[in-house]
mmCIF file of C-alpha atoms in Angstrom:
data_model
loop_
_atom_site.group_PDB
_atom_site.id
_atom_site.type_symbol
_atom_site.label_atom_id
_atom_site.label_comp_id
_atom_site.label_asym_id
_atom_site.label_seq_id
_atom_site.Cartn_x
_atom_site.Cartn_y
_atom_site.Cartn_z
ATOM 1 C CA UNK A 19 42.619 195.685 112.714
ATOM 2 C CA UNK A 20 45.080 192.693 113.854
ATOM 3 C CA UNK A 21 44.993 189.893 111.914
ATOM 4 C CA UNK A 22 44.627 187.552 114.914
ATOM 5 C CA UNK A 23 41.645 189.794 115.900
ATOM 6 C CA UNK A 24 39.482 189.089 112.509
ATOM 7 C CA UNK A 25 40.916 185.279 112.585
ATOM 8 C CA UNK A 26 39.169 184.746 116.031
ATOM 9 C CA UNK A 27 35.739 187.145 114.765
ATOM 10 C CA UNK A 28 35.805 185.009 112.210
ATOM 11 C CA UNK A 29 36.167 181.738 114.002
ATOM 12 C CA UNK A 30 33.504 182.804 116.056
ATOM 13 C CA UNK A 31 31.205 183.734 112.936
ATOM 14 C CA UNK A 32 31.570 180.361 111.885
ATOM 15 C CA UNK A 33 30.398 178.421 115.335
ATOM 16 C CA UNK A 34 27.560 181.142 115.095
ATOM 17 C CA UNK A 35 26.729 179.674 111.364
ATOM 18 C CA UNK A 36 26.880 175.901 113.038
ATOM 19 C CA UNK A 37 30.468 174.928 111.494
ATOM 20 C CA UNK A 38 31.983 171.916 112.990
ATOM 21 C CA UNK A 39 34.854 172.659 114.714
ATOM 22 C CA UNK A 40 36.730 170.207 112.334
ATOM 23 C CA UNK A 41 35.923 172.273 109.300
ATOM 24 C CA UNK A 42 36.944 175.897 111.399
ATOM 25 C CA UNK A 43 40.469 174.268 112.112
ATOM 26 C CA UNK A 44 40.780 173.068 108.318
ATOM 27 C CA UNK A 45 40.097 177.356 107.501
ATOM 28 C CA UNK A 46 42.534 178.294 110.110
ATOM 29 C CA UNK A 47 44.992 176.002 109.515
ATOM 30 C CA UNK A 48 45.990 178.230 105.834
ATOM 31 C CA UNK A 49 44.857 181.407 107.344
ATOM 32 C CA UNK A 50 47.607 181.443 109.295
ATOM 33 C CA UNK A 51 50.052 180.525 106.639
ATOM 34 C CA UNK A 52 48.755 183.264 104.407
ATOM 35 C CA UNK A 53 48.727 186.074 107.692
ATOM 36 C CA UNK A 54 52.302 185.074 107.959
ATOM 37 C CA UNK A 55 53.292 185.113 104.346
ATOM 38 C CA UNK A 56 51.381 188.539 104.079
ATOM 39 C CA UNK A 57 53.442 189.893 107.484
ATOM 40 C CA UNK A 58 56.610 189.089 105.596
ATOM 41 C CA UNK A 59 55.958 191.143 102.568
ATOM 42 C CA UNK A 60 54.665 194.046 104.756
ATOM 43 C CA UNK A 61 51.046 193.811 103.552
ATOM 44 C CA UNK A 62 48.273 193.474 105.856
ATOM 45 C CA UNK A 63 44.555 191.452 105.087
ATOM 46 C CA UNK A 64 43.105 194.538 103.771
ATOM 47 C CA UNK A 65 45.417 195.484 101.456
ATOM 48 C CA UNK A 66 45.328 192.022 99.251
ATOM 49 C CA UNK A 67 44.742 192.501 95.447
ATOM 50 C CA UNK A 68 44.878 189.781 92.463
ATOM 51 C CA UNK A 69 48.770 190.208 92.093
ATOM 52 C CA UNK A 70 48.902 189.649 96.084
ATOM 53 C CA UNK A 71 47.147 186.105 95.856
ATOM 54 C CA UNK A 72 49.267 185.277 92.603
ATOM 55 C CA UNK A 73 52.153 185.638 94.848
ATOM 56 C CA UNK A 74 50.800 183.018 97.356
ATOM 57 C CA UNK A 75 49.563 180.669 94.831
ATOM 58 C CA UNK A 76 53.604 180.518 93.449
ATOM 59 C CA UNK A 77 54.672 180.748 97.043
ATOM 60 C CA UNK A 78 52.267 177.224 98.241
ATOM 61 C CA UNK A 79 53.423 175.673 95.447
ATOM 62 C CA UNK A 80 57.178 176.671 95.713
ATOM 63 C CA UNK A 81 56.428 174.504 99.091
ATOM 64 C CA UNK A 82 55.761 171.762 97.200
ATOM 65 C CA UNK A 83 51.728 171.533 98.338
ATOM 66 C CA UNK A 84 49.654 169.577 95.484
ATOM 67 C CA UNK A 85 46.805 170.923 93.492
ATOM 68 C CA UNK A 86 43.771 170.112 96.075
ATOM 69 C CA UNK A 87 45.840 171.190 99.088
ATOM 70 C CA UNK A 88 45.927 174.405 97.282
ATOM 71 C CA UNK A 89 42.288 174.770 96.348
ATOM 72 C CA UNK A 90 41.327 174.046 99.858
ATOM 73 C CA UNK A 91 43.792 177.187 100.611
ATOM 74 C CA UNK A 92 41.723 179.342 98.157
ATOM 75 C CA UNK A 93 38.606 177.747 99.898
ATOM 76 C CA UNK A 94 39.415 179.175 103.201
ATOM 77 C CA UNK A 95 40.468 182.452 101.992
ATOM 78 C CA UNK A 96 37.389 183.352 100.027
ATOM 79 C CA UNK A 97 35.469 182.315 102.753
ATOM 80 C CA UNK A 98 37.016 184.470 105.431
ATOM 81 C CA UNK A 99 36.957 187.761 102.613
ATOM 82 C CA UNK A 100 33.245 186.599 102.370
ATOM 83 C CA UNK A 101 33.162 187.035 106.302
ATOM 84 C CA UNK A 102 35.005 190.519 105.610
ATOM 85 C CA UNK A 103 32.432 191.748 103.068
ATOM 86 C CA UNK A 104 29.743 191.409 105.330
ATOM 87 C CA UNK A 105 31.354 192.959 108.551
ATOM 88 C CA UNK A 106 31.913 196.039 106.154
ATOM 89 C CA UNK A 107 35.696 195.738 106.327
ATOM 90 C CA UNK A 108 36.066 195.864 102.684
ATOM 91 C CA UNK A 109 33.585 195.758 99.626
ATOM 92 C CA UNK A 110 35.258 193.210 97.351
ATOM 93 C CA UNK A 111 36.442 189.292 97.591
ATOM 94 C CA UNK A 112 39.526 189.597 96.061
ATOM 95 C CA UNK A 113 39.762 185.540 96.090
ATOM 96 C CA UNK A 114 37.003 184.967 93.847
ATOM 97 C CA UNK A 115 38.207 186.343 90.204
ATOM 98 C CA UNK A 116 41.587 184.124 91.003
ATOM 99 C CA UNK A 117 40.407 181.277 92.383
ATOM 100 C CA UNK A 118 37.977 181.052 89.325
ATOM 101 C CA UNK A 119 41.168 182.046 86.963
ATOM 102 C CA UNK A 120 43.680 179.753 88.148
ATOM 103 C CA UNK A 121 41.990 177.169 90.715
ATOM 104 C CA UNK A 122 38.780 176.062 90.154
ATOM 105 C CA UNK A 123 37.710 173.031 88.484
ATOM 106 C CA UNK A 124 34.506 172.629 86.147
ATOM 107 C CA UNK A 125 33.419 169.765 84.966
ATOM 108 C CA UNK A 126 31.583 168.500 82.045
ATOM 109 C CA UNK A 127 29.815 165.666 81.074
ATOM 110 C CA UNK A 128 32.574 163.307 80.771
ATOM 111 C CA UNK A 129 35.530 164.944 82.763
ATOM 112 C CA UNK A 130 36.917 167.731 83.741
ATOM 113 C CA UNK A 131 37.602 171.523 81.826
ATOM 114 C CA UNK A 132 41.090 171.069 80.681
ATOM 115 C CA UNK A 133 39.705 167.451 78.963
ATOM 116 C CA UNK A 134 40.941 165.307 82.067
ATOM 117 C CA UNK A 135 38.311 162.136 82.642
ATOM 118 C CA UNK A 136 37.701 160.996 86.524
ATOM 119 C CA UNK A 137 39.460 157.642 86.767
ATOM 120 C CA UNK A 138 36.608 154.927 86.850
ATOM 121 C CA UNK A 139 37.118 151.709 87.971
ATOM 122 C CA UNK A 140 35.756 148.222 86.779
ATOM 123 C CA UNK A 141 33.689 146.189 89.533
ATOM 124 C CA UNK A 142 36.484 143.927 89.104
ATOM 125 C CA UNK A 143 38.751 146.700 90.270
ATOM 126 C CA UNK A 144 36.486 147.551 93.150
ATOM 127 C CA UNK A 145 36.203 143.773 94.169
ATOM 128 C CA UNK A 146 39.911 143.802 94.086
ATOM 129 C CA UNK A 147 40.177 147.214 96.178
ATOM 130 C CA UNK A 148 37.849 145.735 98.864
ATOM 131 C CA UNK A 149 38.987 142.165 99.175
ATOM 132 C CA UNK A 150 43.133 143.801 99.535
ATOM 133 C CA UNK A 151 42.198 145.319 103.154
ATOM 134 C CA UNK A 152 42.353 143.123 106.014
ATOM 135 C CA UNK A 153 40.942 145.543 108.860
ATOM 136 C CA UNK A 154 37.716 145.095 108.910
ATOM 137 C CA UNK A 155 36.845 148.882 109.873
ATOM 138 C CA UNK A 156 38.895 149.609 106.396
ATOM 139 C CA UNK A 157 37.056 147.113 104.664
ATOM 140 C CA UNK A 158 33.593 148.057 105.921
ATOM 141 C CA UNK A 159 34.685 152.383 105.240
ATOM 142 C CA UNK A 160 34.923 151.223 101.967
ATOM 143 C CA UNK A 161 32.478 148.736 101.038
ATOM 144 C CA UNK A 162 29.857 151.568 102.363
ATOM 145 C CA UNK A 163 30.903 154.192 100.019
ATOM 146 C CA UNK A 164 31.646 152.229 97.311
ATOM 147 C CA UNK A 165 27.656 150.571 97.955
ATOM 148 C CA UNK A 166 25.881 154.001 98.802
ATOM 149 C CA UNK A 167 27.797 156.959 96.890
ATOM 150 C CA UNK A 168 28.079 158.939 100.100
ATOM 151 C CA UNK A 169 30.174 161.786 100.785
ATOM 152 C CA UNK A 170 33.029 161.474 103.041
ATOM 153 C CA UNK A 171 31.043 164.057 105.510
ATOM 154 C CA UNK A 172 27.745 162.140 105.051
ATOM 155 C CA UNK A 173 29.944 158.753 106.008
ATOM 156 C CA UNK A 174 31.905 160.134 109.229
ATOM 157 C CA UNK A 175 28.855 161.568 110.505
ATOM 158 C CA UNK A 176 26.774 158.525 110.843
ATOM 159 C CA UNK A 177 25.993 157.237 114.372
ATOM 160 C CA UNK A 178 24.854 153.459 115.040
ATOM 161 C CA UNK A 179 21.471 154.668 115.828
ATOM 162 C CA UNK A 180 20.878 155.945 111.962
ATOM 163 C CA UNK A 181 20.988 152.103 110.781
ATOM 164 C CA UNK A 182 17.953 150.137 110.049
ATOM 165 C CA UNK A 183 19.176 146.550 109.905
ATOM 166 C CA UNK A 184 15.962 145.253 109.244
ATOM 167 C CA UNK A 185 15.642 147.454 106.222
ATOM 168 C CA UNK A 186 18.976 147.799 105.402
ATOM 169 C CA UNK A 187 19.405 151.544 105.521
ATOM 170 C CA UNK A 188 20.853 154.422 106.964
ATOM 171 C CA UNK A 189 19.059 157.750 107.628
ATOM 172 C CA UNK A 190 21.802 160.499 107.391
ATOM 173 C CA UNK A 191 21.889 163.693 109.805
ATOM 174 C CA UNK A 192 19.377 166.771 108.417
ATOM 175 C CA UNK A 193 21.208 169.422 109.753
ATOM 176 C CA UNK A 194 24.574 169.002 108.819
ATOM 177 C CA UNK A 195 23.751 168.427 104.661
ATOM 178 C CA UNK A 196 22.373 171.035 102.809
ATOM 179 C CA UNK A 197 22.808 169.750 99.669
ATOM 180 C CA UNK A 198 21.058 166.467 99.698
ATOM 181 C CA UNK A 199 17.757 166.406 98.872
ATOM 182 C CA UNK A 200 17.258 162.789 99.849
ATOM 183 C CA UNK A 201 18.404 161.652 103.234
ATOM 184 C CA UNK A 202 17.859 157.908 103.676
ATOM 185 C CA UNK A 203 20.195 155.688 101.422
ATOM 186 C CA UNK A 204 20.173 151.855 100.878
ATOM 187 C CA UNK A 205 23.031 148.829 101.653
ATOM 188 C CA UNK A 206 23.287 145.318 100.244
ATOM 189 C CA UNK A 207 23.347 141.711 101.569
ATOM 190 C CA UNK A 208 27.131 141.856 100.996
ATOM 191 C CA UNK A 209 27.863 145.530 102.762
ATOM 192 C CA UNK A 210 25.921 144.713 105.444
ATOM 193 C CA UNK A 211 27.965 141.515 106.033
ATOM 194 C CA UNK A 212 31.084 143.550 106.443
ATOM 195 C CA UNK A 213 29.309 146.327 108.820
ATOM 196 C CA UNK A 214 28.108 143.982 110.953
ATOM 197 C CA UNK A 215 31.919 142.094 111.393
ATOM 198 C CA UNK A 216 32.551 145.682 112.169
ATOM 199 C CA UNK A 217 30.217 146.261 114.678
ATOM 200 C CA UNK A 218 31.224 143.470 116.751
ATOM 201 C CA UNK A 219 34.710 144.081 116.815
ATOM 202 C CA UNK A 220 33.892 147.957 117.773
ATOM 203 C CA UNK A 221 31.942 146.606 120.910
ATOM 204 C CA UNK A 222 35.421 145.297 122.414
ATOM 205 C CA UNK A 223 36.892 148.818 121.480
ATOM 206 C CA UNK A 224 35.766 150.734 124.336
ATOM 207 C CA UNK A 225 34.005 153.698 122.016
ATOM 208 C CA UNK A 226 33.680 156.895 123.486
ATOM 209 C CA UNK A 227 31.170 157.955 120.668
ATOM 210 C CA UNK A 228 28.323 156.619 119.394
ATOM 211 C CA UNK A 229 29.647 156.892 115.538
ATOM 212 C CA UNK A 230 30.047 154.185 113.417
ATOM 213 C CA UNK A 231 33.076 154.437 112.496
ATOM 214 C CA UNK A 232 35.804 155.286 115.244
ATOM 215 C CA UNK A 233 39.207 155.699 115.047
ATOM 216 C CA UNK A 234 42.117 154.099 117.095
ATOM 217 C CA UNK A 235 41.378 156.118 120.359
ATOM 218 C CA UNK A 236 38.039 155.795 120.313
ATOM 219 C CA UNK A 237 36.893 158.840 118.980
ATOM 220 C CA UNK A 238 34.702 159.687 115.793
ATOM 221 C CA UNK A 239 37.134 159.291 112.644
ATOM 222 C CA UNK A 240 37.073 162.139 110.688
ATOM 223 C CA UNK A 241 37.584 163.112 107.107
ATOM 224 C CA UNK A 242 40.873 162.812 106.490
ATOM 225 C CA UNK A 243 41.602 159.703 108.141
ATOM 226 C CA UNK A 244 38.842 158.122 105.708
ATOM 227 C CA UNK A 245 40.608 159.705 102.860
ATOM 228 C CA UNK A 246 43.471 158.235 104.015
ATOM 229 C CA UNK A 247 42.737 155.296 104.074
ATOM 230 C CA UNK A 248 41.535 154.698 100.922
ATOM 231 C CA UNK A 249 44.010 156.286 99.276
ATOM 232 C CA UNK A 250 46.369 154.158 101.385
ATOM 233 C CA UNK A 251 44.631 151.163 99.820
ATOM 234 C CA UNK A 252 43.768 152.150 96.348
ATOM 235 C CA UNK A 253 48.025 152.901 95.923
ATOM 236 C CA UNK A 254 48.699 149.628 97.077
ATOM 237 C CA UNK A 255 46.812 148.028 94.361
ATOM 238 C CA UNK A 256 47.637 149.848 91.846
ATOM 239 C CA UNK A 257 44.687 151.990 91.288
ATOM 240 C CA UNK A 258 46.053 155.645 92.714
ATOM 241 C CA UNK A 259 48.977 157.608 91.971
ATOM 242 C CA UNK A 260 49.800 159.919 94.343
ATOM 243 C CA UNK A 261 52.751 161.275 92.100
ATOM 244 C CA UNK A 262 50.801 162.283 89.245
ATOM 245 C CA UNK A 263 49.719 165.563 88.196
ATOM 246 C CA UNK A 264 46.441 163.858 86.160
ATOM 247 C CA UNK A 265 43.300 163.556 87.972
ATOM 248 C CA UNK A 266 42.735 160.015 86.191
ATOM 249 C CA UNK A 267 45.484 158.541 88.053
ATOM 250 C CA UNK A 268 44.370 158.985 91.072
ATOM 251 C CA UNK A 269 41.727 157.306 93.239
ATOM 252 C CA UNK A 270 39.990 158.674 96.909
ATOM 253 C CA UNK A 271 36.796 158.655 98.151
ATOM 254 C CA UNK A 272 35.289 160.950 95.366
ATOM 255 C CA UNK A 273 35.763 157.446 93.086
ATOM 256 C CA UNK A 274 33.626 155.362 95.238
ATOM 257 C CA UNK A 275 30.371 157.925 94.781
ATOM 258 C CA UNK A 276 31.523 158.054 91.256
ATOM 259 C CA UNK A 277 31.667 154.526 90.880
ATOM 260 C CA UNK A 278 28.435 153.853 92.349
ATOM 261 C CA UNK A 279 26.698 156.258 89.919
ATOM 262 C CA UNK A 280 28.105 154.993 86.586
ATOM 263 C CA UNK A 281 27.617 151.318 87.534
ATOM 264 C CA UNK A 282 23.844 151.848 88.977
ATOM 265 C CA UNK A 283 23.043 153.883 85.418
ATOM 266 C CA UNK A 284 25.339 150.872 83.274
ATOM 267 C CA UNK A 285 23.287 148.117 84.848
ATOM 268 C CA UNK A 286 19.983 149.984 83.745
ATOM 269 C CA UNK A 287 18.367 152.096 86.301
ATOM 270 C CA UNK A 288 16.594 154.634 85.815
ATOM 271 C CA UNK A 289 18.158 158.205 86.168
ATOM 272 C CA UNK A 290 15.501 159.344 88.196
ATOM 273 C CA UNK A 291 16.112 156.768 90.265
ATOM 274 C CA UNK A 292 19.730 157.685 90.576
ATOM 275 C CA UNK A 293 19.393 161.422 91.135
ATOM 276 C CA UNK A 294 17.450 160.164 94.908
ATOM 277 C CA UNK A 295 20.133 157.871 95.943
ATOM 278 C CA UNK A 296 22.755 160.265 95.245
ATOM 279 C CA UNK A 297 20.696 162.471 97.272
ATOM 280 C CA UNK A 298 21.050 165.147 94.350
ATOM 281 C CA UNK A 299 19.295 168.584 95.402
ATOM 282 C CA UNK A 300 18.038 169.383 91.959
ATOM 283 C CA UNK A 301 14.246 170.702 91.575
ATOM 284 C CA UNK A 302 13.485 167.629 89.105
ATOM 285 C CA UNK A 303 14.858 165.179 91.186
ATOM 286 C CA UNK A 304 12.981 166.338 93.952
ATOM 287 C CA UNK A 305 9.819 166.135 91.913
ATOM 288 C CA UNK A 306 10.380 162.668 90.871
ATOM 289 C CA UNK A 307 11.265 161.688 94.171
ATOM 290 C CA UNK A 308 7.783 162.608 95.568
ATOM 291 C CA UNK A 309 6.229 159.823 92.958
ATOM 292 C CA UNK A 310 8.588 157.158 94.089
ATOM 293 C CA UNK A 311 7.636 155.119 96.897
ATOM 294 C CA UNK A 312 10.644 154.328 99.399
ATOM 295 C CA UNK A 313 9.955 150.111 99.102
ATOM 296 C CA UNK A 314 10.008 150.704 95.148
ATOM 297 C CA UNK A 315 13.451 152.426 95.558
ATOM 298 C CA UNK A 316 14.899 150.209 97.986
ATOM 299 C CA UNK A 317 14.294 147.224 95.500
ATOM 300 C CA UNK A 318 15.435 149.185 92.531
ATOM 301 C CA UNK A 319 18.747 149.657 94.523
ATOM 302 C CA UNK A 320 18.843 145.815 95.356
ATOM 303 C CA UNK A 321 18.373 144.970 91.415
ATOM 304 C CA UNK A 322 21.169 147.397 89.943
ATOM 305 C CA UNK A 323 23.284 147.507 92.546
ATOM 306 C CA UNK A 324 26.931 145.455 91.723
ATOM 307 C CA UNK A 325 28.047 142.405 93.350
ATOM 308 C CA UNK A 326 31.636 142.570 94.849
ATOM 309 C CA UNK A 327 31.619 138.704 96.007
ATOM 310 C CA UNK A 328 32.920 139.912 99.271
ATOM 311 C CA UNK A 329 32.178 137.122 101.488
#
């Protein structure tokens, strides 16, 4: 069958399974990179073995594409030979054994398989990360990751109607996070400063959306401008290294949920506690959760959360 055939089935399979049509272009997108670099060594999708994807993991990098870029690649491919296996075109992922051989990360309890430690930042750091932007959308992107421990998907996703002001909370969208077992998540006096300098510069913006965050045509901003921008940031202060092949030199939104773990559990709360906020979809955390009541939570959050200063 034609490869641009099964690339639009498979599109198609993914609106059916309620993909956004941002994550379907980020699995096209290498799809068609890989189609082409199998059409040039006369090899068609169904005839891909471990040596074939070996080939394309020297070939990516040969194009100078970093480590994450790459993963992403192997992300979209086992995901479409998923969609394969199930249409009956072929019995086997062949992107699983290599992608787990060559790709994959694990991590332990203090870093990272191959002994590499997440870079962690001091609140210090943070303060300093925060207080170096100037736009206040930047600032306030930050400041609510860095205060919540959201993901970037959770972040982008939120619309002005999910905030509570008077409680100081934002209910994030059911449908769209399967892995969060906790859906409601807590900001400070400080964040909520910043959000709301935010919101009144957004009303003279002319928003065609009803997200919180929009980007500079009006529009919901997505993923990879927030990663952007805190990358753009952290570099600039000296806390991410784009150049560098060690995962502790670098800094993106991944930091800010990591941050906000270490420094809730360093200032004493509870790990219970923790697991909820983080929104961690483990059975015992779920358990737990049921015996906490929401006002006890929110004040626990208020107690260990860190101050930035931001004014």
């Amino acid at each position: 069958m034609d490869a641009s055939m099964l690339l639009a089935d498979f599109a198609q399979d993914c609106l059916d399974r309620h993909l956004t049509e941002e994550t379907i272009g980020r699995y096209k997108s290498p799809l068609k990179i890989f189609f082409v670099f199998l059409q040039d060594r006369n090899r068609t999708v169904l005839d891909v073995d471990k040596h074939v994807l070996k080939d394309f993991i020297h070939f990516r990098r040969s194009q100078g594409v970093d480590q994450k870029t790459l993963e992403n690649n192997f992300t979209a491919l086992s995901t479409f030979y998923e969609f394969l296996c199930f249409e009956g075109y072929t019995n086997v992922n062949p992107v699983l054994p290599v992608r787990k051989r060559y790709l994959k990360r694990y991590k332990d309890a203090e870093g990272d398989e191959d002994g590499s430690v997440r870079k962690l930042v001091s609140v210090e750091d943070m303060a300093m990360l925060v207080n170096s932007i100037l736009s206040v959308r930047d600032k306030a992107v930050v400041m609510l990751l860095a205060k919540t421990g959201i993901r970037r998907k959770e972040l982008v996703s939120i619309d002005i109607q999910d905030i509570d002001w008077a409680e100081q909370s934002i209910t994030l969208k059911k449908k769209m996070f399967k892995k969060r077992s906790n859906r409601v998540v807590f900001f400070d006096d400080e964040c909520a400063r910043i959000l709301k300098r935010w919101m009144a510069q957004r009303e003279n913006l002319n928003a065609k959306t009803e997200a919180l965050f929009t980007n500079e045509y009006g529009r919901r901003l997505n993923r990879n401008g927030v990663y952007n921008l805190v990358t753009k940031y952290a570099e600039a202060v000296g806390l991410h290294d784009p150049k560098s092949d060690r995962i502790e030199d670098h800094f993106s939104t991944h930091n800010c949920r990591h941050w906000f773990t270490t420094w809730l559990r360093r200032n004493g709360m509870p790990r219970e506690f923790i697991k909820v906020l983080r929104g961690d979809k483990r059975k015992d955390a779920i358990d737990i959760y049921d015996h906490i009541d929401r006002e006890e939570l929110r004040k626990a959050y208020l107690a260990f959360i860190p101050q930035l200063g931001i004014d």
